[in-house]
Structure formats: C-alpha cells, structure tokens
CSV table of C-alpha atoms and ligand atoms in Angstrom, one decimal:
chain,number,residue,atom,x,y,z
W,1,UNK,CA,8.2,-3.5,29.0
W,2,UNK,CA,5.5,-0.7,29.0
W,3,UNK,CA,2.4,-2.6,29.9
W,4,UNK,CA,-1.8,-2.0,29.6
W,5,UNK,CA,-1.6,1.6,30.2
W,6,UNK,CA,1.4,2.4,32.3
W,7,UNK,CA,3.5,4.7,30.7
W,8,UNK,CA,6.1,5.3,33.6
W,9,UNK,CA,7.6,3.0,35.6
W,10,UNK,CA,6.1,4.0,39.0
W,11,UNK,CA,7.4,2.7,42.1
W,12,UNK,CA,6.6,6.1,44.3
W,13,UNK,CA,2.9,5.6,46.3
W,14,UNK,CA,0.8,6.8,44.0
W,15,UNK,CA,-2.1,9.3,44.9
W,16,UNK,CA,-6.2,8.2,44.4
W,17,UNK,CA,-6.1,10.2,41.1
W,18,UNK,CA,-3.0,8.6,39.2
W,19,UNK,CA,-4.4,5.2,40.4
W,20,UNK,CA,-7.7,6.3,39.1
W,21,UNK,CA,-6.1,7.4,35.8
W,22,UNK,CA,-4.0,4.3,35.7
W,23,UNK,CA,-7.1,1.9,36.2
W,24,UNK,CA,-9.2,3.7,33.3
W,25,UNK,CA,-6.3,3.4,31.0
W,26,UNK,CA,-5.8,-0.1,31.7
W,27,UNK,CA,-9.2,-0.9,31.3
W,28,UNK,CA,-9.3,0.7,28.2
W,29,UNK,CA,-6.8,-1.8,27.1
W,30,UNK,CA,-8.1,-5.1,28.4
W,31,UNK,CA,-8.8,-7.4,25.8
W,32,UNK,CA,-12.1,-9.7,26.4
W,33,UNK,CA,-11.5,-13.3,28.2
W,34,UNK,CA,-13.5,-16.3,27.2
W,35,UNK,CA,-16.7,-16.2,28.9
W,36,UNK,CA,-17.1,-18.4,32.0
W,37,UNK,CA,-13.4,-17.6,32.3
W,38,UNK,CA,-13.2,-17.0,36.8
W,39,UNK,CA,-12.8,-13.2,37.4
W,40,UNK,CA,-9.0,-12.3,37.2
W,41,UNK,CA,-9.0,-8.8,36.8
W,42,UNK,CA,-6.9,-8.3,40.0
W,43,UNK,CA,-4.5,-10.8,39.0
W,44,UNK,CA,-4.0,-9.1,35.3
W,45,UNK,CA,-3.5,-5.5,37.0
W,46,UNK,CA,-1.4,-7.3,39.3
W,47,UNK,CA,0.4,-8.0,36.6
W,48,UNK,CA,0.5,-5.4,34.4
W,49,UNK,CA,2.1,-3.3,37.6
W,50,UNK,CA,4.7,-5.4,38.3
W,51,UNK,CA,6.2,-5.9,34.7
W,52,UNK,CA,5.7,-1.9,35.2
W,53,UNK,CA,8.2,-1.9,38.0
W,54,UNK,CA,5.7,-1.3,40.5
W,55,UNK,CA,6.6,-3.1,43.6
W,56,UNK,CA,4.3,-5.6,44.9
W,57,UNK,CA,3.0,-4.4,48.2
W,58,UNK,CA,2.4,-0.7,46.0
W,59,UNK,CA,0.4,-2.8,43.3
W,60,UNK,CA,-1.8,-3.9,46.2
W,61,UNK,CA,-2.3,-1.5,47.9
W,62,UNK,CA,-3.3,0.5,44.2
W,63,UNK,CA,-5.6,-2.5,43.5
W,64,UNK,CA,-7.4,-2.2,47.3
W,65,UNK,CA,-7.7,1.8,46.7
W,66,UNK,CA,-9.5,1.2,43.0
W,67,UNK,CA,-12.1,-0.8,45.5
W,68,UNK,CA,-12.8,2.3,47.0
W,69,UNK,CA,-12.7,4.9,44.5
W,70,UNK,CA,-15.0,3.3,42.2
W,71,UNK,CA,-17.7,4.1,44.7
W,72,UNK,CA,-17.1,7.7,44.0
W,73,UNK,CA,-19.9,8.0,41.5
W,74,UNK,CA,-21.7,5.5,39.0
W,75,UNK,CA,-19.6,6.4,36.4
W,76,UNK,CA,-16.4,5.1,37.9
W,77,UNK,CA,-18.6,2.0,38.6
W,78,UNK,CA,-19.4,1.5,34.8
W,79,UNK,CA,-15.7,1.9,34.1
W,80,UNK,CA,-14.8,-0.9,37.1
W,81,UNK,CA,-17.7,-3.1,35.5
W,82,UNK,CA,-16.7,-2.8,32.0
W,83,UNK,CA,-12.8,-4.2,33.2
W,84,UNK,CA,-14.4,-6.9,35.8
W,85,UNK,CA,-16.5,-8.3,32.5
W,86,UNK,CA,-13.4,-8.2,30.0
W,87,UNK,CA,-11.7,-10.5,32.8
W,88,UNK,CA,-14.7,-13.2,33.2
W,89,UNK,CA,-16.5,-11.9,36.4
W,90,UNK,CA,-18.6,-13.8,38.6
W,91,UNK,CA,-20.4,-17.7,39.1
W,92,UNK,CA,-22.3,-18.9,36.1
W,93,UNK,CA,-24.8,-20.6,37.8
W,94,UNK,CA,-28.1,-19.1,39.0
W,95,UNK,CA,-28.6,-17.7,42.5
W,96,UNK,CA,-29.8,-20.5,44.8
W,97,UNK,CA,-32.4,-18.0,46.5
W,98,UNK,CA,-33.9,-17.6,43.3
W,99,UNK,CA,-34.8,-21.3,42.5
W,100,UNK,CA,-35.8,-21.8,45.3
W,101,UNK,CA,-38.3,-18.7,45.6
W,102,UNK,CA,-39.8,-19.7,42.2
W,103,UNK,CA,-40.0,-23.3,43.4
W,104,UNK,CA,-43.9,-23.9,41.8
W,105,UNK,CA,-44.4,-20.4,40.4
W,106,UNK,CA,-45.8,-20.2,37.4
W,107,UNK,CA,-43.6,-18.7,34.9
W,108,UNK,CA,-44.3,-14.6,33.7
W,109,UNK,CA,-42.3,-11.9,32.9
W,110,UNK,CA,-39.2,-11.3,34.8
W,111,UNK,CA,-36.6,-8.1,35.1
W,112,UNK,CA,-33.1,-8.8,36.2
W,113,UNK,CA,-31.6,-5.6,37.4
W,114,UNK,CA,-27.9,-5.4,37.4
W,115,UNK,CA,-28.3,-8.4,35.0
W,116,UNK,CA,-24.0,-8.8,34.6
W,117,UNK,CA,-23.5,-11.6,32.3
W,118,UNK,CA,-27.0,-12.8,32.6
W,119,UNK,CA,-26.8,-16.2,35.0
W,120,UNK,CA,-29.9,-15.5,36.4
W,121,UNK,CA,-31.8,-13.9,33.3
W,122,UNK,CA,-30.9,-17.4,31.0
W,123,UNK,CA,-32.0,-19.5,34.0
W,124,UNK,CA,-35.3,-18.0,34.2
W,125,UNK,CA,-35.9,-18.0,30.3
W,126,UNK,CA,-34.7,-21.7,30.1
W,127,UNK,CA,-37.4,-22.4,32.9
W,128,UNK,CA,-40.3,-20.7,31.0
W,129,UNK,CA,-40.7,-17.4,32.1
W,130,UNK,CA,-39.9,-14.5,29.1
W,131,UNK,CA,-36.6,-12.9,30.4
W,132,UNK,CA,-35.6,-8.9,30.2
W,133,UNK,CA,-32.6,-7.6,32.2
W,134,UNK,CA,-30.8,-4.4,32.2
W,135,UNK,CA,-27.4,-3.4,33.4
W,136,UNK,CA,-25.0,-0.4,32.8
W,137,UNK,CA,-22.0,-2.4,31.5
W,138,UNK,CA,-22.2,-3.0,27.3
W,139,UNK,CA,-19.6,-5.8,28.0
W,140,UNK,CA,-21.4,-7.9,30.3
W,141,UNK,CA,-24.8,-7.4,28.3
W,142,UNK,CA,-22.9,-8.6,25.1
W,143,UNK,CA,-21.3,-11.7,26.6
W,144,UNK,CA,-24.9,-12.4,28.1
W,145,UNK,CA,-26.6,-12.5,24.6
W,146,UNK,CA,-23.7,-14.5,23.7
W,147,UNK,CA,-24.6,-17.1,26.3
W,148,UNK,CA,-28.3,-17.2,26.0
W,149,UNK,CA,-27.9,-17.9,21.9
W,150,UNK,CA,-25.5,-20.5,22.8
W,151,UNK,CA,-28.0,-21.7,25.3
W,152,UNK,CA,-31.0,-21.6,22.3
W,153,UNK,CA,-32.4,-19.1,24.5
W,154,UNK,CA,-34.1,-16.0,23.7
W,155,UNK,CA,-33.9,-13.2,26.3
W,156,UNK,CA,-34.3,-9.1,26.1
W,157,UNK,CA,-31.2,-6.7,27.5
W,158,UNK,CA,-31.3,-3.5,27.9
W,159,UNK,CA,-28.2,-1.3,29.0
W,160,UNK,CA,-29.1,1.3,31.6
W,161,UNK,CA,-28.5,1.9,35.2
W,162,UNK,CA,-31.2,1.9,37.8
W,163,UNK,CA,-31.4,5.6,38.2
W,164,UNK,CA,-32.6,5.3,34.8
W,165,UNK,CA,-34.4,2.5,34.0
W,166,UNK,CA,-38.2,2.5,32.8
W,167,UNK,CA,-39.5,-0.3,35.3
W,168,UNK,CA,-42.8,0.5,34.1
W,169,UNK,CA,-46.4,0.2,35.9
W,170,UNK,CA,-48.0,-3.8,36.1
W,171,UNK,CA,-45.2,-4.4,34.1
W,172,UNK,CA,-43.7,-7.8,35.8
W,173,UNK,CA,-44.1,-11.0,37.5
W,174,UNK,CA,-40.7,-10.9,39.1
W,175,UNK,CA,-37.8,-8.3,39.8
W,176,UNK,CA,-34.2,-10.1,40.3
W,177,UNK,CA,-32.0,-8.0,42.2
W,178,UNK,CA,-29.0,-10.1,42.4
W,179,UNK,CA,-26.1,-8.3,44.0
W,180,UNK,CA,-27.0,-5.5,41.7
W,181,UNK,CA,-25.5,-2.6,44.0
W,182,UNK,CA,-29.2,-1.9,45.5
W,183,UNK,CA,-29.6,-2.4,49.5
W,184,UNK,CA,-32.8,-3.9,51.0
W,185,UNK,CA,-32.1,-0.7,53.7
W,186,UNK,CA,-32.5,1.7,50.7
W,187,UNK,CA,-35.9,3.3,50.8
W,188,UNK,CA,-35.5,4.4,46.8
W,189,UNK,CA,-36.4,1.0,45.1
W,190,UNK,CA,-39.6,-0.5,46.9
W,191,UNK,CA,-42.0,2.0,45.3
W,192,UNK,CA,-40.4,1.5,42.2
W,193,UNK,CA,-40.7,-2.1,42.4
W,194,UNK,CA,-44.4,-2.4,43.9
W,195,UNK,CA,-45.7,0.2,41.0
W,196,UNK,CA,-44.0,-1.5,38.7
W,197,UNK,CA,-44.9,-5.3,39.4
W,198,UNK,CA,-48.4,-7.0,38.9
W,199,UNK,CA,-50.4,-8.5,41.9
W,200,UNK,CA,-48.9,-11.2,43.4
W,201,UNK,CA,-45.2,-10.8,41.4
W,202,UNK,CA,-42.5,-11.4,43.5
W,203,UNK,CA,-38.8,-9.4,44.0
W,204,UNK,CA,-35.7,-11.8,45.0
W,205,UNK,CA,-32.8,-9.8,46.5
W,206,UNK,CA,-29.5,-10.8,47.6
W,207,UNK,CA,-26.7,-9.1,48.0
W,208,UNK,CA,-23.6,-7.9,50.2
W,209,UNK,CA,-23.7,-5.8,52.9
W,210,UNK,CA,-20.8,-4.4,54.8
W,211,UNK,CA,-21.2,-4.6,58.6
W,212,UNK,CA,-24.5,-5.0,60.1
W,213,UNK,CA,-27.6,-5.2,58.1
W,214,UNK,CA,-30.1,-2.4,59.0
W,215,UNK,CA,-33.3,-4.4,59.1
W,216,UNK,CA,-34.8,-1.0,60.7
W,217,UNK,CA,-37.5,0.9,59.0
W,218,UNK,CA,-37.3,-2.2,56.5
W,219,UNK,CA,-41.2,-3.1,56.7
W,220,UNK,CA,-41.8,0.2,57.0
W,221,UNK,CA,-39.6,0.6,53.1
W,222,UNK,CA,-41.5,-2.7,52.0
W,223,UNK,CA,-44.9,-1.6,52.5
W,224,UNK,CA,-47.2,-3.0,50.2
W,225,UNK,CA,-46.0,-6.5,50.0
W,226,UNK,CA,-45.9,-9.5,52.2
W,227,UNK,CA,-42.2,-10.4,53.5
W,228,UNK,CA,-41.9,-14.4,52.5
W,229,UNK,CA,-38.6,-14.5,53.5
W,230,UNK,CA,-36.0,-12.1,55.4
W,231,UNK,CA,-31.9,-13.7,56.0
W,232,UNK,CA,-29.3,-12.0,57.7
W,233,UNK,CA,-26.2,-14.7,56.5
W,234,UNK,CA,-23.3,-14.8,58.4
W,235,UNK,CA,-20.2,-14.7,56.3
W,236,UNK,CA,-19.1,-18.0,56.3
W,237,UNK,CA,-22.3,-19.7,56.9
W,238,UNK,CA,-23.9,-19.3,53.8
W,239,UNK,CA,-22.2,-18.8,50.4
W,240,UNK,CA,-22.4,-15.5,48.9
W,241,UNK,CA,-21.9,-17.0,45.7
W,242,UNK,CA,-20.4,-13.8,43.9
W,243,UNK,CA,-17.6,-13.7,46.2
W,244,UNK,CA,-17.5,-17.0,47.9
W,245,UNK,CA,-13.7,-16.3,48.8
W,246,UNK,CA,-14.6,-13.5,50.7
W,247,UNK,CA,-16.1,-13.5,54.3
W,248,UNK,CA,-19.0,-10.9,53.2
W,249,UNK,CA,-22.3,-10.8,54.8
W,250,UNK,CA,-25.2,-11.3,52.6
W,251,UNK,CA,-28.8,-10.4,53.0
W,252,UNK,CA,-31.7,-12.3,51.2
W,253,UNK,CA,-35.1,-11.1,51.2
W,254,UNK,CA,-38.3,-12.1,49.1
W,255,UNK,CA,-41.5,-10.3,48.8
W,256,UNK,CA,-44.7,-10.5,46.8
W,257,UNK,CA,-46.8,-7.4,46.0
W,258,UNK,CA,-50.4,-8.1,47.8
E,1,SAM,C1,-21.8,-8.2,41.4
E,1,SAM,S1,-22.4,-8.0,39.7
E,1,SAM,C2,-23.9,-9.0,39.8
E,1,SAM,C3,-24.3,-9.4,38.4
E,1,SAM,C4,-25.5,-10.3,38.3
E,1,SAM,N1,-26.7,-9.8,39.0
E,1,SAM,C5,-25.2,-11.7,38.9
E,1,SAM,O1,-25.7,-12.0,40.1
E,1,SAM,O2,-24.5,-12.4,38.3
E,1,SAM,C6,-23.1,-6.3,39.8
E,1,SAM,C7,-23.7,-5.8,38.6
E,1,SAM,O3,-24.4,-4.6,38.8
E,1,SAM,C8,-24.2,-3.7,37.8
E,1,SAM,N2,-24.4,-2.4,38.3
E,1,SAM,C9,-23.7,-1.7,39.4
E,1,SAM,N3,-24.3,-0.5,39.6
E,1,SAM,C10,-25.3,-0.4,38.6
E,1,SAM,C11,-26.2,0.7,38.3
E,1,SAM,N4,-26.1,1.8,39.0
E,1,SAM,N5,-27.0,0.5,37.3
E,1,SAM,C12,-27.1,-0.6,36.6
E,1,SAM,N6,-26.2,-1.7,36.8
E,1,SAM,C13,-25.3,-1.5,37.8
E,1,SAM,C14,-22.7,-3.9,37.4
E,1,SAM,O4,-22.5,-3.5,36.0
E,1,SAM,C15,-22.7,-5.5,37.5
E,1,SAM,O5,-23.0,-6.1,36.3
C-alpha cells in the first residue's frame, strides 16, 4: 500500500532533502486527531514508513533527522507544527510555573506567545484575566478556540510568529512564554517584552534548553525588571511537562517590569 505521501517504496538511506520532501507531503496528508488526543505524530510516520517498506531502523533514523532539519528556518517549523497539532501535541493542563507565579495577582490582560493549543491561554481566561495568544500554526490556534468555546471561555488568537508579532507598548499585564522556541539567553525578546508590558506586569518563561543554560549576560538582557524567580531544572528532577518522557533540561524564569 502507498501510504501518506510516499510514493516509492524506499528502503535506500534517504538524504536530508527526500526526508524533508517526504515529511511535508505527509503532513500535507494528516488528517486532524481528536483534540486532547497525546502527541503521536512519530508513531503515525512511523507507520506510514513501514507499510511503505521502509525498514525500521531507516524510518528512525528519518524521523530523528526531521528533528533537526526543521530548525533550518521558521518555515520548516510552521510545517513541523502544523503535523505535531493534526496528531494531538502536548499536556492539556496549564504550566505549573504559571499558577504559581499568578498565585494572588490580580487578573489583567495576558499574551501567550507560542500559544499551541491554548492550555495556558484558557487557564488564564477561566481565572479572570482577558486572554490573547498568538502562534504561527492555523491548526493549533483552531483546536484552541475549539477548546475555550467548549470551555464557555472567551479568548483572542492571533496567528503570527514572533518575528512578527505587534506586542505593542503598555499593552499587558503578563507575557506567557511557555516553551514557545524563545531562550531566556536570547537578548532579542526582553526589550520587546519590557516596552510592551505595563508597570508591574509580569513574563513567565519556561522552556527547554539543550546542554547548559547560559545564565551569563542574563541580568544584563533582563534589565529593567526585577528577577522573582531564576531555575536551572535538572532533567529528571523537575517535569518538563511538554516532554515529560524526555530527560530535557528546562529553565524557568519570572520577572516583573519595575
Ligand atoms: C512546544 S509548543 C508549546 C505550546 C504552548 N506554549 C504550550 O506550552 O502548550 C511550541 C509552540 O511554539 C510555536 N512556535 C514555534 N516557533 C514559533 C515562532 N517563530 N513564532 C510563533 N510560534 C512559534 C509552535 O507552533 C508551537 O505551537
């Protein structure tokens, strides 16, 4: 059987642009899971290479490399987002950092960047605060909406990437950054963030990091607000609750704007 976008039976290594080709093609082809389905895009490509012929050490090794070329550019990231949220992707529940940052804050308006299916965004409307988030993947925006109506909740989405988001000036009480493919390290954001967040709003940022966190230069990139909180997590010791099977390190930081 010819399956989700393979057209040859291919049991030769295949080089970075036929699996690149391949991937697109059978992302293309995915049909949408139930939301709060767990992720199983690897299994499905898995799969769809081995009714394909493809021999099961190849597939992996194809699946692995996909990990690595969708870093290539943000484009290939859209395309590997796009897949990941036709297969489930990711926890439903909201980030534990988060609660407990807004643990007697009084609810404002909040921006979840790299929003994905919205966990965090629904949490914060259903606790008050009036909810925006952006991401560049349509599919994870739509099954977000999906969730807050069945939820009764009313949040705002916007599809964009950070390179071209407008966060505005004294725009927001919070900024979420929830593994949203920022780094803590990277000086870009915390301009953007301070200008764009009122006096006293807060940012909450988690993610993955691979290797050592650089804390260097860090208050030197957060200048302009007060560190609350700063977590280097050794894998294992904390979960990273978007891949809690995976021994990633994960950083958490909080800071309000003074
Ligand atoms: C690991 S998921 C996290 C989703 C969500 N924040 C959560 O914690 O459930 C990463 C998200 O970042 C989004 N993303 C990655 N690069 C992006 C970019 N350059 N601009 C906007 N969104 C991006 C992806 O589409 C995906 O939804």
């Amino acid at each position: 059987m010819i399956c989700a976008g393979l057209s040859t039976a291919q049991t030769a290594p295949a080089t970075d642009e036929q699996i690149w080709t391949e991937f697109e093609s059978f992302s293309q082809k995915l049909t949408p899971q139930a939301p709060g389905a767990t992720a199983g895009m690897r299994a499905r490509y898995l799969e769809a290479l081995k009714a394909n012929g493809v021999p099961q050490a190849e597939a992996v090794r194809r699946y692995d490399q996909i990990n690595t070329l969708r870093r290539a550019s943000v484009e290939r990231e859209k395309v590997y987002w796009d897949a990941s949220f036709k297969s489930g992707g990711g926890p439903s529940a909201p980030l534990r950092l988060l609660q407990e940052a807004l643990y007697k804050v009084k609810p404002g308006r909040a921006l979840d960047a790299g929003m994905g299916r919205g966990r965090n965004t629904i949490y914060l409307a259903s606790t008050g605060w009036e909810a925006t988030g952006y991401d560049m993947s349509a599919d994870a925006l739509k099954v977000a909406q999906g969730e807050a109506a069945k939820a009764g909740m009313k949040i705002t989405t916007v599809e964009a990437k950070h390179e071209d988001f407008a966060f505005g000036e004294d725009q927001w009480d919070l900024i979420v950054c929830a593994y949203c493919y920022m780094q803590p390290s990277d000086a870009r954001w915390p301009p953007v963030f301070l200008k764009a967040l009122r006096k006293g709003g807060l940012v909450v940022f988690q993610t993955s990091v691979g290797g050592q966190p650089s804390w260097s230069g860090l208050s030197e990139n957060w200048k302009g607000f007060h560190i609350l909180r700063m977590e280097d997590l050794d894998a294992g010791v904390v979960d990273n609750d978007w891949a809690p099977s995976r021994s990633y390190r994960t950083v958490a930081l909080v800071v309000r704007k003074e």
